[in-house]
Coordinates of C-alpha atoms in Angstrom, one line a residue:
Chain A
X133 CA -19.9 -41.5 -3.7
X134 CA -17.0 -43.7 -2.5
X135 CA -13.4 -42.6 -2.7
X136 CA -10.6 -45.1 -2.8
X137 CA -7.0 -43.9 -2.4
X138 CA -4.1 -46.3 -3.2
X139 CA -0.5 -45.7 -2.4
X140 CA -0.8 -41.9 -2.2
X141 CA 2.6 -40.3 -1.7
X142 CA 3.2 -36.5 -1.6
X143 CA 6.4 -34.6 -0.9
X144 CA 6.9 -30.9 -0.3
X145 CA 10.6 -30.4 -0.9
X146 CA 12.4 -32.7 1.4
X147 CA 9.4 -33.2 3.6
X148 CA 7.4 -36.4 3.1
X149 CA 3.9 -35.3 3.8
X150 CA 2.1 -38.5 2.8
X151 CA 3.8 -41.9 2.7
X152 CA 2.0 -44.5 0.5
X153 CA -1.4 -44.0 2.1
X154 CA -4.3 -46.3 1.4
X155 CA -7.7 -45.2 2.4
X156 CA -11.3 -46.1 1.5
X157 CA -14.1 -43.6 2.1
X158 CA -17.4 -45.5 2.0
X159 CA -20.4 -44.0 0.3
X160 CA -22.6 -42.0 2.7
X161 CA -20.3 -42.2 5.7
X162 CA -18.8 -39.5 7.9
X163 CA -15.1 -40.1 8.2
X164 CA -12.7 -38.2 10.4
X165 CA -9.0 -37.8 9.5
X166 CA -7.5 -37.4 13.0
X167 CA -3.9 -36.5 13.7
X168 CA -1.5 -34.0 15.1
X169 CA -0.3 -31.0 13.0
X170 CA 2.1 -32.2 10.3
X171 CA 0.6 -35.6 10.1
X172 CA -0.5 -35.1 6.5
X173 CA -4.3 -35.1 7.1
X174 CA -5.0 -31.7 5.4
X175 CA -2.8 -32.7 2.4
X176 CA -4.8 -35.9 2.0
X177 CA -8.0 -33.9 2.1
X178 CA -6.7 -31.4 -0.5
X179 CA -5.7 -34.3 -2.7
X180 CA -9.2 -35.6 -2.6
X181 CA -10.4 -32.2 -3.6
X182 CA -7.9 -31.8 -6.5
X183 CA -6.2 -28.8 -4.8
X184 CA -3.0 -30.9 -4.6
X185 CA -1.9 -33.7 -6.8
X186 CA -0.1 -36.8 -5.5
X187 CA 3.5 -37.6 -6.6
X188 CA 2.5 -41.3 -6.7
X189 CA -0.6 -43.3 -6.2
X190 CA -4.1 -43.3 -7.5
X191 CA -7.5 -41.9 -6.5
X192 CA -10.7 -43.5 -7.6
X193 CA -14.2 -41.9 -7.3
X194 CA -17.0 -44.3 -7.6
X195 CA -14.6 -46.8 -9.2
X196 CA -13.4 -44.3 -11.9
X197 CA -9.8 -43.1 -11.9
X198 CA -9.9 -39.4 -10.9
X199 CA -6.2 -38.9 -10.0
X200 CA -5.7 -36.2 -12.5
X201 CA -9.2 -34.8 -12.6
X202 CA -9.5 -31.1 -12.1
X203 CA -11.2 -29.8 -9.0
X204 CA -14.1 -28.3 -11.0
X205 CA -14.8 -31.7 -12.5
X206 CA -14.8 -33.6 -9.2
X207 CA -18.1 -32.3 -7.8
X208 CA -16.7 -32.0 -4.3
X209 CA -17.8 -29.5 -1.7
X210 CA -14.9 -28.1 0.2
X211 CA -15.1 -26.1 3.5
X212 CA -11.9 -24.3 4.2
X213 CA -10.5 -23.9 7.7
X214 CA -10.8 -20.1 7.6
X215 CA -13.9 -20.4 5.4
X216 CA -12.5 -18.5 2.4
X217 CA -15.7 -16.7 1.8
X218 CA -15.7 -14.2 -1.0
X219 CA -15.3 -11.0 1.0
X220 CA -16.7 -8.7 -1.6
X221 CA -19.9 -10.7 -2.0
X222 CA -23.0 -10.9 0.1
X223 CA -24.0 -14.2 1.8
X224 CA -26.5 -14.7 -0.9
X225 CA -23.9 -14.2 -3.7
X226 CA -21.4 -16.4 -1.9
X227 CA -23.9 -19.3 -1.8
X228 CA -25.1 -18.7 -5.4
X229 CA -21.5 -18.6 -6.8
X230 CA -21.2 -22.3 -7.6
X231 CA -24.4 -22.2 -9.6
X232 CA -23.7 -18.9 -11.4
X233 CA -20.4 -20.0 -12.8
X234 CA -21.8 -23.0 -14.5
X235 CA -21.6 -23.0 -18.3
X236 CA -24.6 -21.4 -19.9
X237 CA -26.3 -24.7 -20.9
X238 CA -26.1 -26.2 -17.4
X239 CA -26.8 -23.0 -15.5
X240 CA -30.1 -22.9 -13.6
X241 CA -32.4 -19.9 -14.2
X242 CA -32.1 -16.9 -11.9
X243 CA -35.4 -17.9 -10.1
X244 CA -34.1 -21.5 -9.7
X245 CA -30.8 -20.1 -8.2
X246 CA -32.8 -17.9 -5.9
X247 CA -34.9 -20.7 -4.7
X248 CA -31.9 -23.0 -4.2
X249 CA -30.0 -20.3 -2.2
X250 CA -33.1 -19.6 0.0
X251 CA -33.5 -23.3 0.7
X252 CA -29.9 -23.5 1.7
X253 CA -30.1 -20.4 3.9
X254 CA -33.0 -22.0 5.8
X255 CA -31.0 -25.2 6.1
X256 CA -28.1 -23.4 7.8
X257 CA -30.6 -21.1 9.7
X258 CA -29.3 -17.9 8.2
X259 CA -32.4 -16.6 6.3
X260 CA -32.2 -13.1 7.6
X261 CA -28.5 -12.7 6.8
X262 CA -28.7 -13.0 3.0
X263 CA -27.7 -9.4 2.4
X264 CA -24.8 -9.3 4.8
X265 CA -21.1 -9.4 4.0
X266 CA -18.8 -12.0 5.5
X267 CA -17.1 -9.4 7.7
X268 CA -20.5 -8.7 9.3
X269 CA -20.9 -12.3 10.5
X270 CA -19.7 -14.2 13.6
X271 CA -17.3 -17.1 13.2
X272 CA -20.1 -19.7 13.5
X273 CA -22.3 -17.9 11.0
X274 CA -19.4 -17.7 8.5
X275 CA -18.8 -21.4 9.0
X276 CA -22.4 -22.2 8.1
X277 CA -22.3 -19.9 5.0
X278 CA -19.2 -21.8 3.9
X279 CA -21.1 -25.0 4.3
X280 CA -24.1 -23.8 2.4
X281 CA -21.9 -22.5 -0.4
X282 CA -20.3 -25.9 -0.6
X283 CA -23.6 -27.7 -0.6
X284 CA -25.1 -25.5 -3.3
X285 CA -23.4 -27.4 -6.1
X286 CA -24.9 -30.6 -4.8
X287 CA -21.6 -32.2 -4.2
X288 CA -21.1 -36.0 -4.2
X289 CA -18.7 -35.7 -1.4
X290 CA -18.2 -33.0 1.3
X291 CA -14.7 -32.3 2.5
X292 CA -14.2 -30.2 5.6
X293 CA -10.8 -28.9 6.8
X294 CA -10.7 -28.4 10.5
X295 CA -14.4 -27.3 10.4
X296 CA -14.5 -26.2 14.0
X297 CA -10.9 -25.1 14.5
X298 CA -11.4 -21.4 14.5
X299 CA -14.5 -21.3 16.8
X300 CA -14.8 -21.0 20.5
X301 CA -15.6 -24.0 22.7
X302 CA -19.3 -23.4 23.1
X303 CA -20.1 -22.6 19.5
X304 CA -17.9 -25.5 18.5
X305 CA -20.0 -28.0 20.5
X306 CA -23.3 -26.7 19.1
X307 CA -22.2 -26.7 15.6
X308 CA -20.8 -30.2 15.9
X309 CA -24.2 -31.6 16.9
X310 CA -25.8 -29.6 14.2
X311 CA -23.4 -31.0 11.6
X312 CA -24.0 -34.5 12.7
X313 CA -27.8 -33.9 12.5
X314 CA -27.3 -32.5 9.0
X315 CA -25.3 -35.5 7.9
X316 CA -28.0 -37.8 9.2
X317 CA -30.5 -35.8 7.2
X318 CA -28.7 -35.5 3.8
X319 CA -26.3 -38.5 3.9
X320 CA -23.6 -37.0 1.7
X321 CA -20.3 -38.8 1.9
X322 CA -18.2 -36.5 4.2
X323 CA -14.6 -36.4 5.3
X324 CA -13.4 -34.0 7.9
X325 CA -10.0 -33.2 9.2
X326 CA -9.4 -32.5 12.9
X327 CA -6.7 -32.6 15.6
X328 CA -9.3 -32.9 18.3
X329 CA -9.9 -36.5 19.3
X330 CA -13.1 -35.7 21.2
X331 CA -14.5 -34.1 18.1
X332 CA -13.5 -37.1 15.9
X333 CA -14.8 -39.7 18.3
X334 CA -18.1 -38.0 18.9
X335 CA -18.9 -37.0 15.3
X336 CA -17.6 -39.6 12.9
X337 CA -18.8 -43.0 11.8
X338 CA -15.2 -44.0 11.3
X339 CA -11.9 -42.5 12.4
X340 CA -8.6 -42.7 10.5
X341 CA -5.8 -41.8 12.9
X342 CA -2.9 -40.3 11.1
X343 CA 0.7 -39.8 12.1
X344 CA 3.9 -39.0 10.2
X345 CA 2.2 -39.1 6.8
X346 CA 0.7 -42.6 7.4
X347 CA -2.7 -43.9 8.5
X348 CA -1.9 -45.6 11.8
X349 CA -5.4 -47.1 12.3
X350 CA -8.8 -46.9 10.9
X351 CA -12.1 -48.0 12.5
X352 CA -15.2 -47.0 14.4
X353 CA -14.6 -44.6 17.3
X354 CA -15.1 -47.5 19.8
X355 CA -12.6 -49.7 17.9
X356 CA -9.8 -47.2 17.8
X357 CA -10.4 -46.1 21.4
X358 CA -10.8 -49.5 22.9
X359 CA -8.3 -51.4 20.8
X360 CA -5.6 -49.0 19.6
X361 CA -3.3 -50.5 17.1
X362 CA -0.2 -48.7 18.2
X363 CA 1.3 -46.7 21.1
X364 CA 0.9 -43.6 18.9
X365 CA -2.8 -44.1 18.5
X366 CA -3.3 -44.8 22.2
X367 CA -1.3 -41.7 23.2
X368 CA -3.1 -39.5 20.7
X369 CA -6.7 -40.7 21.7
X370 CA -6.9 -39.2 25.1
X371 CA -4.8 -39.2 28.2
X372 CA -2.4 -42.0 28.8
X373 CA -0.3 -43.2 31.6
X374 CA 3.0 -44.8 30.4
X375 CA 4.7 -47.4 32.5
X376 CA 8.0 -49.0 31.5
X377 CA 8.1 -52.7 32.3
X378 CA 9.6 -56.1 31.6
X379 CA 7.8 -59.1 30.3
X380 CA 8.9 -62.6 31.5
X381 CA 7.0 -65.9 31.8
X382 CA 3.8 -64.5 30.5
X383 CA 3.7 -61.7 33.0
X384 CA 4.5 -58.0 32.6
X385 CA 6.3 -56.6 35.7
X386 CA 5.6 -52.9 36.2
X387 CA 6.8 -50.4 38.8
X388 CA 5.5 -50.6 42.3
X389 CA 5.4 -54.4 42.3
X390 CA 2.5 -54.4 39.9
X391 CA 2.1 -57.2 37.4
X392 CA -0.2 -57.9 34.6
X393 CA -0.8 -61.3 32.9
X394 CA 0.1 -61.2 29.2
X395 CA -0.3 -63.9 26.6
X396 CA 1.8 -64.7 23.6
X397 CA 4.3 -62.0 24.1
X398 CA 8.1 -62.4 23.8
X399 CA 10.1 -61.7 26.9
X400 CA 11.8 -58.3 27.1
X401 CA 11.2 -54.6 27.7
X402 CA 7.7 -53.3 27.1
X403 CA 5.7 -50.1 27.4
X404 CA 2.4 -50.4 29.2
X405 CA -0.4 -47.8 28.5
X406 CA -3.3 -47.3 30.9
X407 CA -6.1 -44.8 30.7
X408 CA -6.6 -42.6 33.8
X409 CA -10.1 -44.1 34.4
X410 CA -8.7 -47.7 34.2
X411 CA -6.8 -47.2 37.5
X412 CA -8.4 -47.7 40.9
X413 CA -6.9 -46.6 44.2
X414 CA -7.4 -47.9 47.8
X415 CA -6.3 -46.6 51.1
X416 CA -3.2 -48.5 52.3
X417 CA -0.7 -47.1 54.8
X418 CA 2.0 -49.4 53.5
X419 CA 1.0 -49.1 49.8
X420 CA 3.6 -48.5 47.1
X421 CA 2.1 -45.2 45.9
X422 CA 1.7 -41.7 47.3
X423 CA -0.9 -39.1 46.4
X424 CA 0.8 -35.9 45.3
X425 CA -2.2 -33.8 44.3
X426 CA -6.0 -33.9 44.0
X427 CA -7.9 -31.7 41.5
X428 CA -11.6 -32.1 42.3
X429 CA -13.5 -29.9 39.9
X430 CA -16.6 -31.1 38.0
X431 CA -18.0 -34.6 38.0
X432 CA -14.6 -36.3 37.6
X433 CA -11.7 -35.8 40.0
X434 CA -8.1 -36.0 38.7
X435 CA -5.6 -37.4 41.1
X436 CA -1.8 -37.3 40.7
X437 CA -0.1 -40.3 42.1
X438 CA 3.6 -41.1 42.6
X439 CA 4.2 -44.8 42.0
X440 CA 7.8 -45.7 42.9
X441 CA 9.1 -42.6 41.1
X442 CA 6.6 -42.8 38.1
X443 CA 3.9 -40.2 37.9
X444 CA 0.4 -41.5 37.2
X445 CA -2.8 -39.7 36.5
X446 CA -5.9 -41.2 37.9
X447 CA -9.5 -40.2 37.1
X448 CA -12.2 -41.0 39.6
X449 CA -15.9 -40.0 39.9
X450 CA -16.2 -37.3 42.6
X451 CA -18.5 -39.5 44.6
X452 CA -16.0 -42.3 44.5
X453 CA -13.3 -40.0 45.8
X454 CA -15.4 -39.0 48.7
X455 CA -16.0 -42.6 49.8
X456 CA -12.3 -43.4 49.6
X457 CA -11.5 -40.3 51.8
X458 CA -8.1 -39.9 50.2
X459 CA -6.0 -36.8 50.9
X460 CA -2.9 -35.4 49.4
X461 CA 0.2 -37.1 50.9
X462 CA -1.7 -40.4 51.8
X463 CA -0.2 -43.7 50.8
X464 CA -2.3 -46.0 48.7
X465 CA -2.5 -49.2 46.7
X466 CA -3.0 -49.1 43.0
X467 CA -4.8 -51.7 40.8
X468 CA -4.9 -51.6 37.1
X469 CA -7.9 -52.3 34.9
X470 CA -7.3 -52.6 31.1
X471 CA -3.6 -52.4 30.2
X472 CA -2.3 -52.1 26.7
X473 CA 1.2 -53.3 26.0
X474 CA 3.2 -52.1 23.0
Chain B
X293 CA -12.0 16.7 36.1
X294 CA -10.5 13.6 34.6
X295 CA -7.5 14.3 32.4
X296 CA -7.2 12.0 29.5
X297 CA -3.6 10.8 29.7
X298 CA -1.8 7.8 28.4
X299 CA 1.8 6.7 28.5
X300 CA 2.1 7.6 24.8
X301 CA 0.8 11.2 25.1
X302 CA 3.7 13.8 25.0
X303 CA 3.6 17.2 26.7
X304 CA 1.6 19.8 24.8
X305 CA 4.6 21.9 23.7
X306 CA 6.1 18.8 22.0
X307 CA 2.9 18.1 20.0
X308 CA 2.5 21.8 19.0
X309 CA 6.2 22.0 18.0
X310 CA 6.0 18.9 15.9
X311 CA 2.8 19.9 14.2
X312 CA 4.1 23.4 13.5
X313 CA 7.3 22.0 12.0
X314 CA 5.5 19.7 9.7
X315 CA 3.0 22.3 8.5
X316 CA 5.8 24.9 8.0
X317 CA 7.8 22.4 6.0
X318 CA 4.7 21.6 3.9
X319 CA 3.9 25.2 3.3
X320 CA 7.5 26.1 2.4
X321 CA 8.3 23.3 0.1
X322 CA 5.0 22.2 -1.4
X323 CA 2.2 24.7 -1.1
X324 CA 4.3 27.8 -1.9
X325 CA 5.9 26.5 -5.1
X326 CA 2.5 25.1 -6.3
X327 CA 0.8 28.4 -5.7
X328 CA 3.5 30.3 -7.4
X329 CA 3.0 28.1 -10.5
X330 CA -0.6 29.3 -10.8
X331 CA 0.3 32.9 -9.9
X332 CA 2.9 33.1 -12.6
X333 CA 0.6 31.4 -15.1
X334 CA -2.1 34.1 -14.7
X335 CA 0.3 37.0 -14.3
X336 CA -0.8 38.6 -17.6
X337 CA -4.4 37.6 -17.2
X338 CA -6.6 34.8 -18.4
X339 CA -6.4 35.7 -22.1
X340 CA -2.6 35.3 -22.2
X341 CA -3.0 32.0 -20.2
X342 CA -5.6 30.7 -22.7
X343 CA -3.5 31.7 -25.7
X344 CA -0.4 29.9 -24.2
X345 CA -2.2 26.6 -23.8
X346 CA -4.0 26.7 -27.1
X347 CA -1.3 27.7 -29.4
X348 CA -0.5 24.9 -31.9
X349 CA 2.8 23.7 -30.3
X350 CA 1.3 23.6 -26.8
X351 CA -1.8 21.8 -28.1
X352 CA 0.5 19.3 -29.9
X353 CA 2.4 18.7 -26.6
X354 CA -0.8 18.1 -24.7
X355 CA -2.0 15.7 -27.3
X356 CA 1.3 13.8 -27.4
X357 CA 1.4 13.6 -23.6
X358 CA -2.2 12.2 -23.5
X359 CA -1.4 9.7 -26.3
X360 CA 1.7 8.4 -24.5
X361 CA -0.2 8.0 -21.3
X362 CA -3.1 6.2 -23.1
X363 CA -0.6 3.7 -24.4
X364 CA 1.7 3.4 -21.5
X365 CA -0.8 3.2 -18.6
X366 CA -2.9 0.3 -20.0
X367 CA 0.4 -1.6 -20.9
X368 CA 1.6 -1.3 -17.3
X369 CA -1.9 -2.1 -16.0
X370 CA -1.8 -5.4 -17.8
X371 CA 1.8 -6.1 -16.9
X372 CA 1.3 -5.1 -13.3
X373 CA -1.6 -7.5 -12.8
X374 CA 0.2 -10.3 -14.5
X375 CA 3.4 -9.8 -12.5
X376 CA 1.7 -9.4 -9.1
X377 CA -0.6 -12.4 -9.9
X378 CA 2.3 -14.7 -10.6
X379 CA 4.3 -13.4 -7.7
X380 CA 1.6 -13.5 -5.1
X381 CA -0.2 -16.7 -6.1
X382 CA 2.5 -19.0 -7.3
X383 CA 5.8 -20.3 -6.1
X384 CA 8.6 -20.5 -8.7
X385 CA 12.3 -20.3 -9.1
X386 CA 13.6 -16.7 -9.6
X387 CA 10.6 -15.1 -7.9
X388 CA 12.8 -12.8 -5.8
X389 CA 14.8 -11.9 -9.0
X390 CA 11.5 -10.8 -10.6
X391 CA 10.6 -8.6 -7.7
X392 CA 14.0 -7.0 -7.8
X393 CA 13.7 -6.4 -11.6
X394 CA 10.3 -4.7 -11.1
X395 CA 12.0 -2.3 -8.7
X396 CA 14.8 -1.3 -11.1
X397 CA 13.0 1.8 -12.6
X398 CA 12.7 3.1 -9.0
X399 CA 16.3 2.8 -8.4
X400 CA 18.0 4.0 -11.6
X401 CA 18.0 7.6 -12.8
X402 CA 15.3 8.2 -15.5
X403 CA 18.0 9.7 -17.7
X404 CA 19.7 6.3 -17.8
X405 CA 16.4 4.7 -18.7
X406 CA 16.2 7.0 -21.7
X407 CA 19.8 6.4 -22.6
X408 CA 19.3 2.7 -22.6
X409 CA 16.8 3.0 -25.5
X410 CA 19.1 5.4 -27.4
X411 CA 21.9 2.8 -27.1
X412 CA 19.5 0.1 -28.2
X413 CA 17.5 1.8 -31.0
X414 CA 19.6 4.9 -31.9
X415 CA 21.3 5.4 -35.2
X416 CA 24.6 3.9 -33.9
X417 CA 22.8 1.7 -31.5
X418 CA 22.6 -2.1 -31.3
X419 CA 19.4 -2.5 -33.3
X420 CA 19.4 1.0 -35.0
X421 CA 20.8 0.1 -38.4
X422 CA 18.4 -2.9 -38.8
X423 CA 15.4 -0.8 -37.9
X424 CA 16.5 2.0 -40.2
X425 CA 16.6 -0.4 -43.1
X426 CA 13.0 -1.4 -42.3
X427 CA 12.1 2.2 -42.1
X428 CA 11.1 2.0 -38.5
X429 CA 12.0 5.0 -36.3
X430 CA 11.9 4.6 -32.6
X431 CA 14.2 7.2 -31.1
X432 CA 13.1 10.8 -31.6
X433 CA 9.6 9.5 -32.3
X434 CA 6.4 8.3 -30.5
X435 CA 7.6 4.7 -30.0
X436 CA 10.7 5.9 -28.1
X437 CA 8.6 8.2 -25.9
X438 CA 6.2 5.3 -25.1
X439 CA 9.0 2.9 -24.4
X440 CA 10.8 5.3 -22.0
X441 CA 7.5 6.1 -20.3
X442 CA 6.6 2.5 -19.8
X443 CA 10.0 1.8 -18.4
X444 CA 9.8 4.6 -15.8
X445 CA 6.2 3.8 -14.8
X446 CA 6.7 0.0 -14.8
X447 CA 6.6 -0.6 -11.0
X448 CA 3.6 1.5 -9.9
X449 CA 0.7 -0.9 -10.5
X450 CA 2.7 -4.1 -9.6
X451 CA 4.1 -2.5 -6.4
X452 CA 0.7 -1.6 -5.3
X453 CA -0.8 -5.0 -6.0
X454 CA 1.9 -7.4 -4.8
X455 CA 1.5 -6.9 -1.1
X456 CA -2.2 -6.7 -1.4
X457 CA -2.5 -10.0 -3.2
X458 CA 0.1 -11.7 -1.0
X459 CA -1.9 -10.8 2.0
X460 CA -5.2 -12.0 0.5
X461 CA -3.6 -15.4 -0.2
X462 CA -5.0 -18.0 -2.5
X463 CA -7.9 -19.6 -0.5
X464 CA -10.7 -17.7 -2.2
X465 CA -9.4 -18.7 -5.6
X466 CA -9.2 -22.3 -4.5
X467 CA -12.7 -22.1 -3.2
X468 CA -13.8 -20.7 -6.6
X469 CA -12.1 -23.5 -8.5
X470 CA -13.7 -26.2 -6.3
X471 CA -17.1 -24.6 -6.8
X472 CA -16.6 -25.1 -10.6
X473 CA -15.3 -21.8 -11.8
X474 CA -12.8 -21.7 -14.6
X475 CA -9.5 -19.7 -14.6
X476 CA -11.0 -16.6 -16.3
X477 CA -14.2 -16.7 -14.2
X478 CA -12.1 -17.0 -11.0
X479 CA -10.0 -13.9 -12.1
X480 CA -13.0 -11.8 -13.1
X481 CA -15.4 -12.7 -10.2
X482 CA -13.0 -13.3 -7.3
X483 CA -9.5 -11.9 -7.8
X484 CA -10.3 -8.7 -9.7
X485 CA -13.0 -7.4 -7.3
X486 CA -10.7 -8.1 -4.4
X487 CA -7.9 -5.9 -5.8
X488 CA -9.9 -3.2 -7.7
X489 CA -9.2 -0.4 -5.2
X490 CA -5.5 -1.1 -5.0
X491 CA -5.5 -1.4 -8.8
X492 CA -7.2 2.0 -9.3
X493 CA -4.8 3.5 -6.8
X494 CA -1.8 2.1 -8.7
X495 CA -3.2 3.3 -12.1
X496 CA -3.7 6.8 -10.7
X497 CA -0.1 7.0 -9.6
X498 CA 1.1 5.4 -12.8
X499 CA -0.8 7.9 -14.9
X500 CA 0.4 10.9 -12.9
X501 CA 4.0 9.8 -13.4
X502 CA 3.5 8.9 -17.1
X503 CA 2.3 12.4 -17.9
X504 CA 4.8 14.2 -15.7
X505 CA 7.9 12.2 -16.7
X506 CA 10.8 14.4 -17.8
X507 CA 14.2 12.8 -17.7
X508 CA 13.8 9.6 -19.6
X509 CA 11.5 11.2 -22.2
X510 CA 13.9 14.1 -22.6
X511 CA 16.7 11.8 -23.8
X512 CA 14.7 10.0 -26.4
X513 CA 12.5 12.9 -27.6
X514 CA 14.8 15.0 -29.7
X515 CA 12.7 18.1 -28.7
X516 CA 11.1 18.6 -32.1
X517 CA 8.4 21.2 -31.5
X518 CA 4.9 20.2 -32.4
X519 CA 6.1 16.6 -33.0
X520 CA 8.0 15.0 -30.2
X521 CA 7.6 17.5 -27.3
X522 CA 5.6 16.3 -24.4
X523 CA 4.2 18.8 -21.9
X524 CA 7.1 18.7 -19.4
X525 CA 9.6 19.1 -22.3
X526 CA 7.5 22.0 -23.7
X527 CA 7.6 23.7 -20.4
X528 CA 11.4 23.5 -20.3
X529 CA 11.7 24.9 -23.9
X530 CA 9.4 27.8 -23.1
X531 CA 11.2 28.6 -19.9
X532 CA 14.6 28.6 -21.6
X533 CA 13.2 31.1 -24.1
X534 CA 12.2 33.4 -21.2
X535 CA 8.6 32.9 -22.1
X536 CA 7.6 32.6 -18.5
X537 CA 3.9 33.1 -18.7
X538 CA 3.5 30.4 -21.3
X539 CA 5.9 28.0 -19.5
X540 CA 3.9 28.4 -16.2
X541 CA 0.6 28.1 -18.0
X542 CA 1.5 24.7 -19.4
X543 CA 3.1 23.8 -16.1
X544 CA -0.1 24.7 -14.3
X545 CA -1.9 22.1 -16.4
X546 CA 0.5 19.5 -15.1
X547 CA 0.1 20.8 -11.6
X548 CA -3.6 20.7 -12.0
X549 CA -3.4 17.1 -13.1
X550 CA -1.5 16.3 -9.9
X551 CA -4.1 18.0 -7.8
X552 CA -6.9 16.1 -9.6
X553 CA -5.1 12.8 -9.0
X554 CA -4.7 13.7 -5.3
X555 CA -8.3 14.6 -4.9
X556 CA -9.5 11.5 -6.7
X557 CA -7.3 9.4 -4.4
X558 CA -8.6 11.1 -1.3
X559 CA -12.2 10.8 -2.5
X560 CA -11.7 7.1 -3.2
X561 CA -10.3 6.6 0.3
X562 CA -13.1 8.6 1.9
X563 CA -16.0 7.1 -0.1
X564 CA -14.8 3.5 0.0
X565 CA -12.7 3.5 3.1
X566 CA -14.6 0.8 4.8
X567 CA -14.6 -1.4 1.7
X568 CA -10.9 -0.8 1.2
X569 CA -10.2 -1.8 4.8
X570 CA -12.4 -5.0 4.3
X571 CA -10.5 -6.1 1.2
X572 CA -7.2 -5.5 2.8
X573 CA -8.2 -7.4 5.9

């Protein structure tokens, strides 16, 4: 199912949570709403589920106006950040809930419900846990029960609020891969909220980056990472070095006598953003920069450089660092790869 | 030998002294009076006891007390659930005012609670003349007793449920709604099971108070023997007539009720302790 949001605005008291947001969720895709806390991403998700209603704007599901439709009539599956499992029910009853509460005419028979729940239990690999209560499960298991419960009603769209937020790093990574595999298998339109850029970039077909109640940019992970539309997006999607510079005659002059050719930009002050892995260093006793620290753990080494008073972070492969033979305190030359000016 | 010590462990004599003080206090002010009720009640043997609690006026008082409780407790059960539901699950203007209002019966003297109804519905009261014309009697009759009892036992269920429901939040209800449940289904299948132990607890306390209430009921009752006397009032009358055995016999029934309540409460905690802890989590 496709969801089209137009001009969605939502206020909580004086706080503008969503400011005329337009968004299209395409049928069958896995879309990430990525943003810092307070950016409005969860509110947007709750509006899609019908748990909040917008102050202005419209919401269409498969082309039909669904702005005022009640949650129970939307056929959405919602996975809550803290799972919200029914604590007095077993895993089996939790998953069966959505089927058992259907009106008599539409309710499947007890055997059909049992078969459906068992199928879902095997999908989330929790067959032997049917009789347990939520408190007897680990975080990752609860998460999968919540997912199975949401899928039981055969939703047309699956909404996940910080699905991996409450899990530890290892489980989080496993579950992420598993969820991607599941989506490739059942192809239900899915939207998930996250503040973790790595998670969004790795998992989603498209990423909508949100900030201050607006969508700053939407595109495939490669698009938003390689061609960020704003300083906010660049800053939020991974580590960023910020250099203040001045643009004149088609050239941006940056600290340490560095310059970058820019086209079609008006002269004046500018902010240059460079990713740590887009900077290369070379040994030079009279170079403009000095190495202040080297953190060489794992495959990538992080090097802190002082460039004429501006701190830079540089990422180099460990092998590259060894060939350069740089030490803390050495002077060096800096060359910049891709530079984004805003 | 390793001595189990922690920074929070006090010397032995402190622990012994504190425990002894607590136990002595308990014995002196709770156990002794309670025991003396039963001793006095059975002073002239079981036959006298039985006669005292089965004579017509006593039986009428027992019936009336049960009748009042049967009306007042369910009324406060429904009100308590409704009030705590709207306080815990919704945000609205005047919420703090409502919480304060619920606490009023705890903070005013029961006598005043009774007096309020006399002023409202009594012969010279605000609504008294109108009701008299219609032939409705509230004061010195069952309706007055029920009203006064409801007023006094108003907060028990709500006070028990509000913190519980606030702690549980609204996520499970939201999950139920998204899964397609209606309002009533959500209440019956999700909200009610989550609060059932707290609810039972509140009802037990509410019932104990409803049956034992003296002050408020005394003001509106009129003390008509066999008609508007509840058990606590009947005890007082008997006592004032120097009929000690009968007074203590009826009092022992009330004390017995309190003990049953206490045992029921303890049993619940013991039997469903784990589940209680889980729903409160």
